[in-house]
Each structure stands twice: as C-alpha cells, then as structure tokens.
CSV table of C-alpha atoms in Angstrom, one decimal:
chain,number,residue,atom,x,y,z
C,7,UNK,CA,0.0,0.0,0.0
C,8,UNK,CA,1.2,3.4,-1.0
C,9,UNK,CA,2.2,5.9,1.7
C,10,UNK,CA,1.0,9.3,1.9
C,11,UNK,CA,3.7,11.9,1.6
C,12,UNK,CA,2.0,15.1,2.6
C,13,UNK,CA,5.2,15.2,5.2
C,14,UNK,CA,7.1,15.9,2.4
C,15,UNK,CA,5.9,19.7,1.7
C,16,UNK,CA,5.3,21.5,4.4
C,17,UNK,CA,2.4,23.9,4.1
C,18,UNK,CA,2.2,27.7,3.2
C,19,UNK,CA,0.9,28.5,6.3
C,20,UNK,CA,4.4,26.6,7.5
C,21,UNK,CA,7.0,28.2,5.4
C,22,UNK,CA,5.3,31.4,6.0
C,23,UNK,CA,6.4,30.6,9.4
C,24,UNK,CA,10.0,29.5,8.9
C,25,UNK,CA,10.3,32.8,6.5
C,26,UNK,CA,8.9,34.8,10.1
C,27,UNK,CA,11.7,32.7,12.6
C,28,UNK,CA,14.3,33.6,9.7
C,29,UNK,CA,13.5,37.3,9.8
C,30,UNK,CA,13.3,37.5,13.4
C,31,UNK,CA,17.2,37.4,13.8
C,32,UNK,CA,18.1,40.4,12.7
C,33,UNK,CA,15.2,42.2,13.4
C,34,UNK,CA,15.9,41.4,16.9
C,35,UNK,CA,19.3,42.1,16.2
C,36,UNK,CA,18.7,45.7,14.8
C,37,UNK,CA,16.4,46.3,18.1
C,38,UNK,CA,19.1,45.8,20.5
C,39,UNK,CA,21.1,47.7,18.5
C,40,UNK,CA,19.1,50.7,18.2
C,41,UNK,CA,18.6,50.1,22.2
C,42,UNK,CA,21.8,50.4,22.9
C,43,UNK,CA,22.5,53.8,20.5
C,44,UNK,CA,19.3,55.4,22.7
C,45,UNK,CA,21.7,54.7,26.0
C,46,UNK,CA,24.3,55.8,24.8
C,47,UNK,CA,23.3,58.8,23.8
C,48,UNK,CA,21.0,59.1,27.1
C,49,UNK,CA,24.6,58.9,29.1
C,50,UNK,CA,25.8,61.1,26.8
C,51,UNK,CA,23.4,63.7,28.1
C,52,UNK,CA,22.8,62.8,31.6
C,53,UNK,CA,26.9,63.4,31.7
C,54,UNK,CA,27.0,66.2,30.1
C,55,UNK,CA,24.3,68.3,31.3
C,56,UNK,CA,22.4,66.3,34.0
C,57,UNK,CA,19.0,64.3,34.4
C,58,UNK,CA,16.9,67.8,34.8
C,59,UNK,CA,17.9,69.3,31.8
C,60,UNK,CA,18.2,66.1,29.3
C,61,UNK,CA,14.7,66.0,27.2
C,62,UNK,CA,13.7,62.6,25.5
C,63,UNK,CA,14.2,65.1,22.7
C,64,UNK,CA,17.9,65.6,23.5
C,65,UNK,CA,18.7,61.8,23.7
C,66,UNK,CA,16.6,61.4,20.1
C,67,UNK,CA,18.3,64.3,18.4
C,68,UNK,CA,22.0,62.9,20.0
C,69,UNK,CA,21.1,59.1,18.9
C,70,UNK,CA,19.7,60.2,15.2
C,71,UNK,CA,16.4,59.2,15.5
C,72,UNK,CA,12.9,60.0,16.4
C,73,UNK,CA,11.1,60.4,20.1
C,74,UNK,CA,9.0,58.0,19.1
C,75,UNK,CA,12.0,55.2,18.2
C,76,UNK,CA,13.1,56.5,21.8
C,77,UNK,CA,9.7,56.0,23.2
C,78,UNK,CA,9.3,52.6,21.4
C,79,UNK,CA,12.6,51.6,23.9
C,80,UNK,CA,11.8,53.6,26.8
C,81,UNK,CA,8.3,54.4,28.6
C,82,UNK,CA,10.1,57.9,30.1
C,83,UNK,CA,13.4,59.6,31.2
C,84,UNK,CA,13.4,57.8,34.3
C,85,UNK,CA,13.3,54.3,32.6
C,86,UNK,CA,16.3,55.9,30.6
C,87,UNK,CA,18.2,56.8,34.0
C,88,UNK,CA,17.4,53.3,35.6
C,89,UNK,CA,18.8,51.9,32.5
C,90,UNK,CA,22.2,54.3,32.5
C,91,UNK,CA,22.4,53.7,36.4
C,92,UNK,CA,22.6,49.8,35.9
C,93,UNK,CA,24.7,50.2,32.9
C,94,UNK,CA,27.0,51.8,35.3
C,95,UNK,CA,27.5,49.4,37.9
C,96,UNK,CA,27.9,46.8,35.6
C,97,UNK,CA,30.6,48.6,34.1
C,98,UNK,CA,32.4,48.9,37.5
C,99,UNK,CA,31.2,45.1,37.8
C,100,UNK,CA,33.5,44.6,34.5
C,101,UNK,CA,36.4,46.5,35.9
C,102,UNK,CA,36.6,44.0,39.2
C,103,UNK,CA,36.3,41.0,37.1
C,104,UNK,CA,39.1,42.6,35.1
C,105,UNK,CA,41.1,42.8,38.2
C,106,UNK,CA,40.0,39.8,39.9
C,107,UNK,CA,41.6,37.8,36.8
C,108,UNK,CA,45.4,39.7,37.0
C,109,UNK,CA,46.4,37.4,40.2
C,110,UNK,CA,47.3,40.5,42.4
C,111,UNK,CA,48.6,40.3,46.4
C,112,UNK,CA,45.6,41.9,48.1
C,113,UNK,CA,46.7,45.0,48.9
C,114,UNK,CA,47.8,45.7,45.3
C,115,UNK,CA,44.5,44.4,44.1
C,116,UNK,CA,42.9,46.9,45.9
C,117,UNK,CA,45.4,49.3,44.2
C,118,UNK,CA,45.0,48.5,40.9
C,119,UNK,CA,40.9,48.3,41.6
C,120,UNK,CA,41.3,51.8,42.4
C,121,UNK,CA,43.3,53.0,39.3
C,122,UNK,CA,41.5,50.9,36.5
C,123,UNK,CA,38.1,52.6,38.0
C,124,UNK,CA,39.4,55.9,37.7
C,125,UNK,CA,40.7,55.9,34.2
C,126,UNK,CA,36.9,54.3,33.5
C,127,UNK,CA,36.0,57.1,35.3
C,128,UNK,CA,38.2,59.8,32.8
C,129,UNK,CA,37.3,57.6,29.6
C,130,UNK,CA,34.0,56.2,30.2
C,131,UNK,CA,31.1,58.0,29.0
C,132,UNK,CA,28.0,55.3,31.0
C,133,UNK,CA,30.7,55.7,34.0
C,134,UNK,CA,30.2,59.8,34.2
C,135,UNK,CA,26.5,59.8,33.4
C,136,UNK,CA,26.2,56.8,35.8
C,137,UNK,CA,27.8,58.7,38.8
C,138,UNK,CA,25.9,61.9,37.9
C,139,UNK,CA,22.7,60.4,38.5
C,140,UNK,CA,23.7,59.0,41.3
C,141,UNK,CA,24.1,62.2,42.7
C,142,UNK,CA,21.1,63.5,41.3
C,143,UNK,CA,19.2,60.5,42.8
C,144,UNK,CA,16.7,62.7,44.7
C,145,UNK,CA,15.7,64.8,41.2
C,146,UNK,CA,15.1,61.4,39.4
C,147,UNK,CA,11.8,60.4,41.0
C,148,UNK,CA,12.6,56.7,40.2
C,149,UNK,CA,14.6,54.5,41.8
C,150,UNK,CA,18.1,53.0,40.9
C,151,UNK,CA,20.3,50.7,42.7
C,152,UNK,CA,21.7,50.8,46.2
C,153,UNK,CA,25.1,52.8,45.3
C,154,UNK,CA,28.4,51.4,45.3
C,155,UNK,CA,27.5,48.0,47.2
C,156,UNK,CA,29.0,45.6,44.9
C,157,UNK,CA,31.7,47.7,44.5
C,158,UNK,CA,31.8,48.3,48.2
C,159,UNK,CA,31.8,44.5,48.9
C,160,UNK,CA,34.4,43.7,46.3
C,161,UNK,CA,37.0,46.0,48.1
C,162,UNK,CA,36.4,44.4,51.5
C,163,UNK,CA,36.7,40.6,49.4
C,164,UNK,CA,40.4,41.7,48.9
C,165,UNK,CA,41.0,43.6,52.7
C,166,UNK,CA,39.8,40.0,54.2
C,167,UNK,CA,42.4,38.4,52.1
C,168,UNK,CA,45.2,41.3,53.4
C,169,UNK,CA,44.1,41.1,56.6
C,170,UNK,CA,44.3,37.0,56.5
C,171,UNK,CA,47.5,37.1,54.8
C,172,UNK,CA,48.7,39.5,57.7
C,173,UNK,CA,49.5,42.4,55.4
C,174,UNK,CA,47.1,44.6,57.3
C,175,UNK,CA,48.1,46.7,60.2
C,176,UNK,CA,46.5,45.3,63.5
C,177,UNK,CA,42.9,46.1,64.4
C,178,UNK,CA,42.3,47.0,60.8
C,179,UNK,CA,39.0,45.9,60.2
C,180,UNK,CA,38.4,45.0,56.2
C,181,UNK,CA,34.3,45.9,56.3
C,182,UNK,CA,35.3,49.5,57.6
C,183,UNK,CA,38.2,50.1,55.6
C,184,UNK,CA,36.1,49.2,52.4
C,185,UNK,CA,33.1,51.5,53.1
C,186,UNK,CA,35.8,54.2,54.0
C,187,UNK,CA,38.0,54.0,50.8
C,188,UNK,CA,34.8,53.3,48.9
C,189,UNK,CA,33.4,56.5,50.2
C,190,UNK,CA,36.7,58.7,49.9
C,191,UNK,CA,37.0,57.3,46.4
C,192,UNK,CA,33.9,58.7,45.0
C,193,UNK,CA,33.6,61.7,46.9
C,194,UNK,CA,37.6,62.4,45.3
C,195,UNK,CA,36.4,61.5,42.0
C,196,UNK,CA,33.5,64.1,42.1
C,197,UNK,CA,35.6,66.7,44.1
C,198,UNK,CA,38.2,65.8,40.9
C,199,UNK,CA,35.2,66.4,37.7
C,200,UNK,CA,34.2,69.7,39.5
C,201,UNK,CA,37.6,71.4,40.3
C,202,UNK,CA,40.0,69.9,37.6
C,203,UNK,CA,37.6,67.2,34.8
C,204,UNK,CA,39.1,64.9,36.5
C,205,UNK,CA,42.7,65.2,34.9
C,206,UNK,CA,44.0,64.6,38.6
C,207,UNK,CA,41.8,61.9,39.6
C,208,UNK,CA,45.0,59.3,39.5
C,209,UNK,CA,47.1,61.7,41.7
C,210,UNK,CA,44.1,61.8,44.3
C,211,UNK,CA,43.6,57.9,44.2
C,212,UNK,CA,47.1,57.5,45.1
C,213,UNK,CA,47.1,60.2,48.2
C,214,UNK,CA,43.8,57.5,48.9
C,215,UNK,CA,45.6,54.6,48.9
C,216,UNK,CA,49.0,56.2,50.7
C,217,UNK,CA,47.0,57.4,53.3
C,218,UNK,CA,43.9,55.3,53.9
C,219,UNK,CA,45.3,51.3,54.0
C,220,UNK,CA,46.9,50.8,56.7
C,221,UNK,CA,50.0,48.4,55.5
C,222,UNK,CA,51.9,46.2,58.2
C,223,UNK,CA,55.5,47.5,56.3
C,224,UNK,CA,54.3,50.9,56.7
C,225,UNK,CA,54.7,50.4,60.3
C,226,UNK,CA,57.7,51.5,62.1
C-alpha cells in the first residue's frame, strides 16, 4: 500500500512561518542595537548636562532618530536613567572581574581596583553619566540601585584576604576600611570632575591609597 507523503511539503501557512523565525534574527538584532544607541546617547546627556535638563528630545536628536524610536525603547526619562544607572554598575562590575583575573597580592589588588576605575572614570562615557545620576538621585523620581554596594563588597573581598595574609596593620578591620576608601573614592572622583575634569583623579587615588590602607610595612 502506498504511503501518503504530505510530510514531504510543508504547508504555506508553514513556510510562512519558517520565513517569520528567519527574519526574526536580525530584526531582533537591529532592536538591540538601536537600544543600545538610545543609552548611549542618554549617558551622553545625563553626563553632560544632567538628568533635569536632558529631554527625551535631547537623547533622540544625539542618537539620530525620532522620540518616538526612543519612546518605542523607553516608557520615560526615568526608565532611561534606571537603564544608565545599571549600565554603570555593571561597568564597574566589569572593571573588578578585570582585576579579579590579574592574580594581584591583596593589597595591590585593591590598588590597581582603584586605578583601573578611575581611568573608567576619565574615559568612560555610561561611568560619568552613571555617577551623575547618582548624585542627582533625589531629582530622578525613580529608583536606581543601592550605590556602590557591589563595589563596596568587592574591596572588602580583597582587605579579608590582606588582613588573613597578615598584610594589614592590626585592628584593621576589612568591612570598615572598604566602606571608608569606597566613600573617599567617590567623593575624590566628584571633588576631581568639578575642580579639575578629573585630569587629577589618579594623583588623588594615590594620596587615597598612601593614606587610607593601613600596611603592616608601613609600620615603624
């Protein structure tokens, strides 16, 4: 008995289908894309002149499209911000990882943390525009993530290791030292971008780390 071999063509309805899964690709492709121009041209902004005075119009006009290709992306300015903020500390995330992977003592791992974030902090556009609106957190009206925590956490990761490897001073505790130099870090940094564009921000880092870590071979 002959088979039937209706398996053997698929049905318009079918390729139409394939044809759709085929053109999703790029289309998806162009979407993220696009996504990614609007928030870069949103930090572009937000550094630059600050969350109150960046329009959806100013992000459009600096990304080369309509406010309605930004709108399609973003519900508001404040979805753009939360975006931009997270951006940030996943940039910073990027920078420990980057660290992390050198093999560094754990002192000079918290050295070189210090000095790779503050050349992101000169060259990186989503870095600036990050930090402003962390600043401007009150004028946002939206929220955005705790500040500096991971960061925070990743110096005291290497001050445990210091302080196990008996590198740090005695009675130097690694959870206060980390919220200190994180603190003294950014607050440098911003003292830095208003007095000087942060073309000093290395020198400051490394009055920082002369003067905040408290070394065992410092000690007389």
């Amino acid at each position: 008995m002959a088979t039937e071999k209706k398996t053997a063509t698929s049905s318009p309805a079918a390729r139409e289908g394939d044809r759709s899964v085929q053109a999703s690709g790029p289309k998806q492709q162009r979407a993220v894309r696009t996504r990614l121009q609007v928030l870069d041209a949103a930090a572009e902004a937000f550094a630059a002149r600050g969350y109150p005075s960046v329009t959806i119009m100013d992000v459009a006009e600096l990304a080369g499209m309509t406010k309605g290709a930004v709108y399609f992306h973003f519900a508001n300015k404040e979805a753009l911000a939360q975006e931009v903020a997270a951006r940030f500390y996943e940039r910073l995330g990027v920078v420990v990882e980057s660290v992390r992977q050198d093999g560094l003592s754990p002192l000079d791992e918290v050295s070189e943390l210090l000095t790779r974030t503050a050349q992101a902090f000169r060259e990186d556009v989503v870095v600036q525009a990050g930090a402003r609106l962390q600043i401007e957190y009150a004028l946002i009206g939206a929220d955005l993530p705790a500040p500096f925590t991971g960061y925070t956490e990743a110096l005291c990761v290497s001050f445990r290791r210091a302080r196990a490897a008996g590198l740090l001073a005695p009675g130097a505790n690694p959870e206060v030292l980390s919220r200190v130099l994180a603190a003294a870090f950014f607050g440098a940094q911003h003292i830095s971008w208003i007095q000087r564009g942060r073309a000093d921000l290395g020198v400051r880092v490394q009055e920082l780390l002369s003067t905040l870590i408290p070394r065992v071979e410092a000690l007389p």
